[in-house]
């Protein structure tokens, strides 16, 4: 056996030799992290409506299309855009409140599909014929334009990953200033969901000849509708 340790072996050796952190040490680290982010947010306060603007700016910088619309106007707007885009098959949870509202507004020729079969039974059909996946975000992170999506049986993560166009709703009242605020407000430390999908723009890669390409590992296009459910004079600090 070689006497020269690899970087991996050295790292594993240090981890094995390290004593487990005492609960007090972990709490001290958590407190220091909280203090850092609280101070940073205090230096540049962002009101709930400011979060909408920050979310829009970050998403557009990431090559996504984004609009802020009222709670009653979004179904008609989205239906019109889907028709103009010549979408034919839309994968969604038709049983949700948002799904029912969108189904009622869809133009003729747009078929709403539910994820009712195991993926193995219709994988080819899904990847070859479904134009668009429609999801509703659990929340959003304004600083990075990130959609926090919690997949479930009716809307598994395939809905946001397989179709070339991903359309997502996010409510303004669920926008957090940054990732730390999201983790704290949603109490991720108390038990995260089994699966969270964080989306910060359409799929992109520069692996091939360092040329930026969209749609290589997921949706080529991302449309986001921020639903303005804030009171008319909503302000306040994070």
GROMACS .gro file of N, CA and C in nm, residues 18-30:
model
   39
   18UNK      N    1  -1.212   1.388   1.395
   18UNK     CA    2  -1.280   1.500   1.458
   18UNK      C    3  -1.384   1.451   1.559
   19UNK      N    4  -1.388   1.514   1.673
   19UNK     CA    5  -1.488   1.478   1.774
   19UNK      C    6  -1.623   1.533   1.733
   20UNK      N    7  -1.731   1.462   1.763
   20UNK     CA    8  -1.864   1.514   1.731
   20UNK      C    9  -1.886   1.650   1.797
   21UNK      N   10  -1.952   1.739   1.725
   21UNK     CA   11  -1.978   1.873   1.778
   21UNK      C   12  -2.080   1.865   1.891
   22UNK      N   13  -2.051   1.935   1.998
   22UNK     CA   14  -2.145   1.941   2.109
   22UNK      C   15  -2.266   2.024   2.067
   23UNK      N   16  -2.383   1.995   2.126
   23UNK     CA   17  -2.502   2.073   2.092
   23UNK      C   18  -2.481   2.222   2.111
   24UNK      N   19  -2.403   2.259   2.215
   24UNK     CA   20  -2.378   2.401   2.240
   24UNK      C   21  -2.302   2.466   2.125
   25UNK      N   22  -2.209   2.391   2.066
   25UNK     CA   23  -2.131   2.444   1.954
   25UNK      C   24  -2.220   2.464   1.831
   26UNK      N   25  -2.309   2.370   1.807
   26UNK     CA   26  -2.401   2.382   1.693
   26UNK      C   27  -2.494   2.502   1.713
   27UNK      N   28  -2.544   2.518   1.834
   27UNK     CA   29  -2.632   2.632   1.862
   27UNK      C   30  -2.558   2.764   1.844
   28UNK      N   31  -2.431   2.767   1.881
   28UNK     CA   32  -2.352   2.890   1.866
   28UNK      C   33  -2.332   2.923   1.718
   29UNK      N   34  -2.307   2.821   1.637
   29UNK     CA   35  -2.291   2.842   1.493
   29UNK      C   36  -2.421   2.893   1.433
   30UNK      N   37  -2.532   2.830   1.471
   30UNK     CA   38  -2.663   2.874   1.421
   30UNK      C   39  -2.690   3.019   1.460
   0.00000   0.00000   0.00000
